Amino acid sequence: APQLDGYFKQVDEMAGSFIKRLADAVAIPSVSADPGLRPKVVEMGKFLEKELKALGATVELRELGKQPDHPEVDLPPVILGRYGNDPNKRTILVYGHYDVQPASKEDGWNTDPFALSVDEESGRMYGRGSTDDKGPVLGWINAIEAHQKAGIEFPVNLLMCFEGMEEYGSEGLDDLIKAEADKWFKDADAVCISDNYWLGTEKPCLTYGLRGCSYYKITVSGPGADLHSGVFGGTVTEPMTDLVSLLGTLVDNKGKIKIEGIDDLVAPLTEEEKALFPNIAFTMDDIYESLGSKTTIFNNKEQILMARWRYPSLSIHGIEGAFSGTGAKTVIPACVSGKFSIRTVPNMELEEVDKLVFAHIDREWERLGSNNTLKRELMHAGKWWVASPKHWNFSAASKAVQQVFGTEPDFTREGGSIPVTLTFEQATKKNVLLLPMGSSTDGAHSINEKLDKRNYIEGTKLLGAYLHYVAVEPQV
Amino acid sequence: APQLDGYFKQVDEMAGSFIKRLADAVAIPSVSADPGLRPKVVEMGKFLEKELKALGATVELRELGKQPDHPEVDLPPVILGRYGNDPNKRTILVYGHYDVQPASKEDGWNTDPFALSVDEESGRMYGRGSTDDKGPVLGWINAIEAHQKAGIEFPVNLLMCFEGMEEYGSEGLDDLIKAEADKWFKDADAVCISDNYWLGTEKPCLTYGLRGCSYYKITVSGPGADLHSGVFGGTVTEPMTDLVSLLGTLVDNKGKIKIEGIDDLVAPLTEEEKALFPNIAFTMDDIYESLGSKTTIFNNKEQILMARWRYPSLSIHGIEGAFSGTGAKTVIPACVSGKFSIRTVPNMELEEVDKLVFAHIDREWERLGSNNTLKRELMHAGKWWVASPKHWNFSAASKAVQQVFGTEPDFTREGGSIPVTLTFEQATKKNVLLLPMGSSTDGAHSINEKLDKRNYIEGTKLLGAYLHYVAVEPQV
Ligand SMILES: [Zn+2]
Ligand SMILES: [Zn+2]
Ligand SMILES: [Zn+2]
Ligand SMILES: [Zn+2]
């Protein structure tokens, strides 16, 4: 096993300067959703460029052109980095993002969101981007620096891809990844992404699966314009009545999807898979806390985790075109669109899902016998992703977790999608590992986002340790 | 029968100055919904005061205090007028409003909404408030002036009540009407309101009924905050699923209210009532045109008019708290409120309706077996109103229509509510007549609101003629 004591000691010694680095990064309000703050996003990219170059890395900034929905501003550049060029070493490609969600004190933050505030007692470091995703991105830079300072040879060639539009749809990134697959990313032997979270607060995890998402819109229209319910109520076929009927046929409140044939597409649960769930560090109290209520469908963690990770779900998100304000408006909306999405899992073929959804809606529409007009469409679809947790990329990371945290990680999946995962897998044809730094309570997109000092410093150790293990892990 | 030729001739001669008066009124943007325009509303009230005083009427302005939801501004005054004080004459109380709906050129108006634009060829006079309700209010003033100029004795004592907040909920009016019932309004023998519209464009009508409206809100809540459907889809009982199920039990797309017991409250259709419908000047093309589509529930005018006037209806207006924007947001809303209302008709007791609605919702909620929380409430209720069309107030108006337009009026009801009607009836205990001036195509609350010159000038004749007939019509 790799000897890491020197590296760990160095990281501990540099903890203060690593926190200073995070504070410097958090101070740049790189909010990608706000075109007015675009210069700050670019400034943040240049900050990374400077840090990396100071450590001797090669850095190139890839421009992505104008922002499609705001053609007056340029997209922020993707930062491509390379540290090390030794053909005898493995090459690991890591991804992160340097943009952040919007934040302002008025939203209810206890501190200035763009000034890292360290609570020494709890070890919590509050600030927008602390955990999502500046902390993890800086973790890689910290790891390089600690190796240099400690005089320890860096174990791999490190390829880096840091983008600045993740919180606004990763505009332009897919094309860049495809274009660089046989250029900047050509040597990559495996991929590691640090942009998700531990399942709880104590135990690290390695993530090997994500659900997909197919998002649908069904529109019912009739009258030429919105009508007054006093004048027209009772005389016109109301689009809302039709739409509510249709939406009511999709799912029941026990989570059962009522679209014929959907369940048949789901990979059966194997005994081996089933055996993974009881050991996972997760309790019903964890989910009650994150929900803020006890209104779960199941009352045991195995079913909850399976429902979240390995079974599909259908959620009705809302209705566009109907009255949605406060107060009491007596309108008959002329054209209403119901939005719902299905979280997809292996082995659901997305085209097959669409076919079943549309067939179901058409059948129910027929049944309604309405003289209104129906339109149904797929708004967007992202595929599910599952990697092999037995791959050497994962077993190396598992050993690194054991060395840093003294415990085996949980092997987890997630209910949501991180589309870039699938893009990297498809473009590089390499195994992709999700190696989170932050914990479940960090509140990535909420007010008072934080990263625990322990997660940041031990996390920096973990990223370095992972690189040492992945450098030597035998291929299975 | 009253001799009215002199009066009619005088009105024709003064047509130009009456249109000038309307233009002066339209030029004052008395938008009650905009607190910033409150001085203009007050200016419009003072305009009426000045016109009435110039004709020798007694006028008092009743202040109503601060606007509850905008305590920084005063409510506009109610203009109380009296013209004539002859104990040997009948006293008629008329109501109208001098405020208008918001309007701006950018909404799509072809002309400046606050500059009356007269199309000489079509006779259409475009401008905000032309038909709703400045034209009718000025009609009463025109009638007084024409009598004076022609040297004809005014046939009744006229009490006037003109308010300035009608388009924003008639804030403060109910209390004022009740307070003045045995003061300013004490002598009233009958009430006439001119603030609705002909059923079509050719034939005047007298309106003797309005539906009521009971507006409900049902709220389903569970999680402590909105959730991400990727993380929580499949594990939590989604409030939207429950709400959509509940809303789906209320009404079908043929207009049938599925709340047990509601239909039993509706007064049975008598043969006499049924016989009224075939003669009414109304066609399916009229409704297709006003709908902008052919998506009606019925395909004959009798059923359409009955559904609009004498049967209840239930409309689902929308959902508060769900995703209602464009785009594709993957949210599980934590708390959603469905809004629906029932248009009520004789003999539905409103308390009984509430009881049936709540019992139905509770029963369906029980059936859902949800662990979410339900709250249901009545947001507001206005009672239906029906007057006797055989009352001397109506027969006088009918004769006036015959004399001015050479045709018998249609006796109509309306699907919507005009709450002040019921307030006047209950406060004065007198018969209330709705005597519209404008026609169905005026577009009261839309862009390009207009009043036809014919409706305004013949309408001024009608208001005067009505006063002559109502002065002498024998009590039945
Ligand atoms: Zn992120
Ligand atoms: Zn994020
Ligand atoms: Zn009006
Ligand atoms: Zn109005």
PDB file of C-alpha atoms in Angstrom, chain A residues 29-202:
ATOM      1  CA  PRO A  29     -19.336  35.754  -6.766  1.00  0.00           C
ATOM      2  CA  SER A  30     -19.157  33.522  -9.831  1.00  0.00           C
ATOM      3  CA  VAL A  31     -22.928  33.184 -10.283  1.00  0.00           C
ATOM      4  CA  SER A  32     -23.469  31.709 -13.731  1.00  0.00           C
ATOM      5  CA  ALA A  33     -27.226  32.363 -13.814  1.00  0.00           C
ATOM      6  CA  ASP A  34     -26.710  36.131 -13.680  1.00  0.00           C
ATOM      7  CA  PRO A  35     -25.264  37.536 -16.941  1.00  0.00           C
ATOM      8  CA  GLY A  36     -24.410  40.711 -15.023  1.00  0.00           C
ATOM      9  CA  LEU A  37     -21.985  38.695 -12.898  1.00  0.00           C
ATOM     10  CA  ARG A  38     -20.340  37.019 -15.874  1.00  0.00           C
ATOM     11  CA  PRO A  39     -17.085  38.971 -15.376  1.00  0.00           C
ATOM     12  CA  LYS A  40     -16.909  37.439 -11.889  1.00  0.00           C
ATOM     13  CA  VAL A  41     -17.303  33.938 -13.311  1.00  0.00           C
ATOM     14  CA  VAL A  42     -14.476  34.661 -15.726  1.00  0.00           C
ATOM     15  CA  GLU A  43     -12.409  36.083 -12.847  1.00  0.00           C
ATOM     16  CA  MET A  44     -12.927  32.833 -10.967  1.00  0.00           C
ATOM     17  CA  GLY A  45     -11.736  30.827 -13.981  1.00  0.00           C
ATOM     18  CA  LYS A  46      -8.625  33.010 -14.191  1.00  0.00           C
ATOM     19  CA  PHE A  47      -8.061  32.493 -10.463  1.00  0.00           C
ATOM     20  CA  LEU A  48      -7.879  28.733 -11.090  1.00  0.00           C
ATOM     21  CA  GLU A  49      -5.629  29.250 -14.092  1.00  0.00           C
ATOM     22  CA  LYS A  50      -3.228  31.311 -11.985  1.00  0.00           C
ATOM     23  CA  GLU A  51      -3.169  28.827  -9.107  1.00  0.00           C
ATOM     24  CA  LEU A  52      -2.533  25.919 -11.443  1.00  0.00           C
ATOM     25  CA  LYS A  53       0.164  27.695 -13.429  1.00  0.00           C
ATOM     26  CA  ALA A  54       1.900  28.670 -10.190  1.00  0.00           C
ATOM     27  CA  LEU A  55       2.123  24.952  -9.430  1.00  0.00           C
ATOM     28  CA  GLY A  56       3.619  24.237 -12.845  1.00  0.00           C
ATOM     29  CA  ALA A  57       0.538  22.844 -14.523  1.00  0.00           C
ATOM     30  CA  THR A  58      -0.202  23.445 -18.192  1.00  0.00           C
ATOM     31  CA  VAL A  59      -3.472  25.344 -18.564  1.00  0.00           C
ATOM     32  CA  GLU A  60      -5.595  26.246 -21.555  1.00  0.00           C
ATOM     33  CA  LEU A  61      -8.816  28.233 -21.525  1.00  0.00           C
ATOM     34  CA  ARG A  62     -11.420  27.017 -23.991  1.00  0.00           C
ATOM     35  CA  GLU A  63     -13.895  29.670 -25.096  1.00  0.00           C
ATOM     36  CA  LEU A  64     -17.419  28.421 -25.796  1.00  0.00           C
ATOM     37  CA  GLY A  65     -18.872  31.400 -27.669  1.00  0.00           C
ATOM     38  CA  LYS A  66     -21.958  33.432 -26.818  1.00  0.00           C
ATOM     39  CA  GLN A  67     -24.598  32.319 -24.354  1.00  0.00           C
ATOM     40  CA  PRO A  68     -27.558  31.138 -26.471  1.00  0.00           C
ATOM     41  CA  ASP A  69     -30.265  32.711 -24.295  1.00  0.00           C
ATOM     42  CA  HIS A  70     -28.182  35.851 -23.580  1.00  0.00           C
ATOM     43  CA  PRO A  71     -26.302  36.475 -26.813  1.00  0.00           C
ATOM     44  CA  GLU A  72     -24.865  39.707 -25.415  1.00  0.00           C
ATOM     45  CA  VAL A  73     -22.495  37.794 -23.099  1.00  0.00           C
ATOM     46  CA  ASP A  74     -19.738  35.230 -23.681  1.00  0.00           C
ATOM     47  CA  LEU A  75     -19.921  31.893 -21.944  1.00  0.00           C
ATOM     48  CA  PRO A  76     -17.185  31.522 -19.337  1.00  0.00           C
ATOM     49  CA  PRO A  77     -14.196  29.449 -20.501  1.00  0.00           C
ATOM     50  CA  VAL A  78     -13.644  25.815 -19.632  1.00  0.00           C
ATOM     51  CA  ILE A  79     -10.335  25.477 -17.785  1.00  0.00           C
ATOM     52  CA  LEU A  80      -8.346  22.555 -19.156  1.00  0.00           C
ATOM     53  CA  GLY A  81      -5.326  21.604 -17.037  1.00  0.00           C
ATOM     54  CA  ARG A  82      -2.602  18.983 -17.161  1.00  0.00           C
ATOM     55  CA  TYR A  83      -0.175  18.237 -14.353  1.00  0.00           C
ATOM     56  CA  GLY A  84       2.426  15.671 -15.209  1.00  0.00           C
ATOM     57  CA  ASN A  85       3.246  13.982 -18.479  1.00  0.00           C
ATOM     58  CA  ASP A  86       4.892  10.703 -17.576  1.00  0.00           C
ATOM     59  CA  PRO A  87       3.982   7.852 -19.988  1.00  0.00           C
ATOM     60  CA  ASN A  88       4.747   5.360 -17.196  1.00  0.00           C
ATOM     61  CA  LYS A  89       2.013   6.722 -14.993  1.00  0.00           C
ATOM     62  CA  ARG A  90      -1.717   6.356 -15.210  1.00  0.00           C
ATOM     63  CA  THR A  91      -3.621   9.448 -16.285  1.00  0.00           C
ATOM     64  CA  ILE A  92      -6.692  10.474 -14.315  1.00  0.00           C
ATOM     65  CA  LEU A  93      -9.203  13.007 -15.600  1.00  0.00           C
ATOM     66  CA  VAL A  94     -11.007  15.022 -12.960  1.00  0.00           C
ATOM     67  CA  TYR A  95     -13.981  17.332 -13.390  1.00  0.00           C
ATOM     68  CA  GLY A  96     -15.466  20.102 -11.267  1.00  0.00           C
ATOM     69  CA  HIS A  97     -17.191  23.457 -11.714  1.00  0.00           C
ATOM     70  CA  TYR A  98     -16.192  26.905 -10.543  1.00  0.00           C
ATOM     71  CA  ASP A  99     -19.526  28.669 -10.940  1.00  0.00           C
ATOM     72  CA  VAL A 100     -22.061  28.823  -8.111  1.00  0.00           C
ATOM     73  CA  GLN A 101     -25.772  29.186  -7.469  1.00  0.00           C
ATOM     74  CA  PRO A 102     -27.175  32.685  -6.919  1.00  0.00           C
ATOM     75  CA  ALA A 103     -27.147  33.941  -3.322  1.00  0.00           C
ATOM     76  CA  SER A 104     -27.892  37.123  -1.478  1.00  0.00           C
ATOM     77  CA  LYS A 105     -28.062  38.048   2.184  1.00  0.00           C
ATOM     78  CA  GLU A 106     -31.755  38.916   1.764  1.00  0.00           C
ATOM     79  CA  ASP A 107     -32.594  35.284   0.990  1.00  0.00           C
ATOM     80  CA  GLY A 108     -32.015  34.558   4.652  1.00  0.00           C
ATOM     81  CA  TRP A 109     -28.281  33.873   4.923  1.00  0.00           C
ATOM     82  CA  ASN A 110     -26.893  34.331   8.412  1.00  0.00           C
ATOM     83  CA  THR A 111     -23.617  35.617   6.969  1.00  0.00           C
ATOM     84  CA  ASP A 112     -22.447  37.285   3.765  1.00  0.00           C
ATOM     85  CA  PRO A 113     -22.665  34.408   1.250  1.00  0.00           C
ATOM     86  CA  PHE A 114     -19.568  35.638  -0.560  1.00  0.00           C
ATOM     87  CA  ALA A 115     -17.334  35.890   2.506  1.00  0.00           C
ATOM     88  CA  LEU A 116     -16.284  32.511   3.893  1.00  0.00           C
ATOM     89  CA  SER A 117     -17.310  32.440   7.530  1.00  0.00           C
ATOM     90  CA  VAL A 118     -15.604  29.765   9.618  1.00  0.00           C
ATOM     91  CA  ASP A 119     -17.319  28.699  12.808  1.00  0.00           C
ATOM     92  CA  GLU A 120     -14.346  27.402  14.786  1.00  0.00           C
ATOM     93  CA  GLU A 121     -16.436  25.430  17.273  1.00  0.00           C
ATOM     94  CA  SER A 122     -18.483  23.407  14.790  1.00  0.00           C
ATOM     95  CA  GLY A 123     -15.881  23.514  12.038  1.00  0.00           C
ATOM     96  CA  ARG A 124     -18.550  24.668   9.604  1.00  0.00           C
ATOM     97  CA  MET A 125     -17.336  26.975   6.841  1.00  0.00           C
ATOM     98  CA  TYR A 126     -20.265  28.946   5.418  1.00  0.00           C
ATOM     99  CA  GLY A 127     -20.222  30.492   1.980  1.00  0.00           C
ATOM    100  CA  ARG A 128     -21.771  30.111  -1.473  1.00  0.00           C
ATOM    101  CA  GLY A 129     -19.796  27.546  -3.435  1.00  0.00           C
ATOM    102  CA  SER A 130     -17.948  26.228  -0.369  1.00  0.00           C
ATOM    103  CA  THR A 131     -19.204  22.708  -0.976  1.00  0.00           C
ATOM    104  CA  ASP A 132     -20.652  23.125  -4.498  1.00  0.00           C
ATOM    105  CA  ASP A 133     -18.168  22.966  -6.049  1.00  0.00           C
ATOM    106  CA  LYS A 134     -15.258  25.233  -5.151  1.00  0.00           C
ATOM    107  CA  GLY A 135     -14.139  23.120  -2.186  1.00  0.00           C
ATOM    108  CA  PRO A 136     -13.708  19.944  -4.261  1.00  0.00           C
ATOM    109  CA  VAL A 137     -12.077  21.804  -7.182  1.00  0.00           C
ATOM    110  CA  LEU A 138      -9.545  23.405  -4.829  1.00  0.00           C
ATOM    111  CA  GLY A 139      -9.043  20.001  -3.224  1.00  0.00           C
ATOM    112  CA  TRP A 140      -7.209  18.854  -6.366  1.00  0.00           C
ATOM    113  CA  ILE A 141      -5.042  21.974  -6.369  1.00  0.00           C
ATOM    114  CA  ASN A 142      -4.349  21.559  -2.643  1.00  0.00           C
ATOM    115  CA  ALA A 143      -3.275  17.966  -3.282  1.00  0.00           C
ATOM    116  CA  ILE A 144      -0.774  19.029  -5.934  1.00  0.00           C
ATOM    117  CA  GLU A 145       0.633  21.751  -3.702  1.00  0.00           C
ATOM    118  CA  ALA A 146       0.970  19.468  -0.673  1.00  0.00           C
ATOM    119  CA  HIS A 147       2.882  16.920  -2.755  1.00  0.00           C
ATOM    120  CA  GLN A 148       5.274  19.610  -3.924  1.00  0.00           C
ATOM    121  CA  LYS A 149       5.790  21.048  -0.440  1.00  0.00           C
ATOM    122  CA  ALA A 150       6.336  17.579   1.039  1.00  0.00           C
ATOM    123  CA  GLY A 151       8.639  16.602  -1.802  1.00  0.00           C
ATOM    124  CA  ILE A 152       6.533  13.553  -2.669  1.00  0.00           C
ATOM    125  CA  GLU A 153       6.329  12.479  -6.265  1.00  0.00           C
ATOM    126  CA  PHE A 154       2.879  12.997  -7.763  1.00  0.00           C
ATOM    127  CA  PRO A 155       1.568   9.494  -8.499  1.00  0.00           C
ATOM    128  CA  VAL A 156      -0.377  10.105 -11.724  1.00  0.00           C
ATOM    129  CA  ASN A 157      -0.716  12.462 -14.629  1.00  0.00           C
ATOM    130  CA  LEU A 158      -3.690  14.634 -13.741  1.00  0.00           C
ATOM    131  CA  LEU A 159      -6.016  16.007 -16.413  1.00  0.00           C
ATOM    132  CA  MET A 160      -8.431  18.666 -15.229  1.00  0.00           C
ATOM    133  CA  CYS A 161     -11.677  19.981 -16.693  1.00  0.00           C
ATOM    134  CA  PHE A 162     -13.277  22.794 -14.708  1.00  0.00           C
ATOM    135  CA  GLU A 163     -16.358  24.477 -16.157  1.00  0.00           C
ATOM    136  CA  GLY A 164     -18.129  27.718 -15.297  1.00  0.00           C
ATOM    137  CA  MET A 165     -21.738  27.095 -16.366  1.00  0.00           C
ATOM    138  CA  GLU A 166     -22.730  23.964 -14.432  1.00  0.00           C
ATOM    139  CA  GLU A 167     -25.437  25.711 -12.408  1.00  0.00           C
ATOM    140  CA  TYR A 168     -27.005  26.995 -15.611  1.00  0.00           C
ATOM    141  CA  GLY A 169     -27.219  23.853 -17.707  1.00  0.00           C
ATOM    142  CA  SER A 170     -23.529  23.305 -18.551  1.00  0.00           C
ATOM    143  CA  GLU A 171     -24.102  25.238 -21.745  1.00  0.00           C
ATOM    144  CA  GLY A 172     -21.551  24.196 -24.384  1.00  0.00           C
ATOM    145  CA  LEU A 173     -19.810  21.567 -22.260  1.00  0.00           C
ATOM    146  CA  ASP A 174     -21.024  18.408 -24.004  1.00  0.00           C
ATOM    147  CA  ASP A 175     -19.627  19.511 -27.340  1.00  0.00           C
ATOM    148  CA  LEU A 176     -16.322  20.449 -25.751  1.00  0.00           C
ATOM    149  CA  ILE A 177     -15.983  17.081 -24.009  1.00  0.00           C
ATOM    150  CA  LYS A 178     -16.711  15.273 -27.256  1.00  0.00           C
ATOM    151  CA  ALA A 179     -14.239  17.476 -29.134  1.00  0.00           C
ATOM    152  CA  GLU A 180     -11.479  16.981 -26.552  1.00  0.00           C
ATOM    153  CA  ALA A 181     -12.072  13.245 -26.094  1.00  0.00           C
ATOM    154  CA  ASP A 182      -9.206  12.352 -28.413  1.00  0.00           C
ATOM    155  CA  LYS A 183      -7.219  15.523 -27.705  1.00  0.00           C
ATOM    156  CA  TRP A 184      -6.853  16.919 -24.185  1.00  0.00           C
ATOM    157  CA  PHE A 185      -8.578  13.914 -22.625  1.00  0.00           C
ATOM    158  CA  LYS A 186      -6.913  11.325 -24.911  1.00  0.00           C
ATOM    159  CA  ASP A 187      -4.633   9.759 -22.293  1.00  0.00           C
ATOM    160  CA  ALA A 188      -7.267   9.425 -19.590  1.00  0.00           C
ATOM    161  CA  ASP A 189      -7.405   5.960 -18.023  1.00  0.00           C
ATOM    162  CA  ALA A 190     -10.260   6.759 -15.681  1.00  0.00           C
ATOM    163  CA  VAL A 191     -12.454   9.691 -14.694  1.00  0.00           C
ATOM    164  CA  CYS A 192     -13.215  11.079 -11.243  1.00  0.00           C
ATOM    165  CA  ILE A 193     -15.919  13.666 -10.529  1.00  0.00           C
ATOM    166  CA  SER A 194     -16.250  15.341  -7.151  1.00  0.00           C
ATOM    167  CA  ASP A 195     -19.588  17.194  -7.283  1.00  0.00           C
ATOM    168  CA  ASN A 196     -22.010  15.260  -5.120  1.00  0.00           C
ATOM    169  CA  TYR A 197     -22.433  14.498  -1.403  1.00  0.00           C
ATOM    170  CA  TRP A 198     -22.152  11.831   1.197  1.00  0.00           C
ATOM    171  CA  LEU A 199     -25.402  10.087   2.027  1.00  0.00           C
ATOM    172  CA  GLY A 200     -25.052  11.212   5.639  1.00  0.00           C
ATOM    173  CA  THR A 201     -22.559  13.231   7.657  1.00  0.00           C
ATOM    174  CA  GLU A 202     -20.178  10.606   9.049  1.00  0.00           C
TER     175      GLU A 202
END
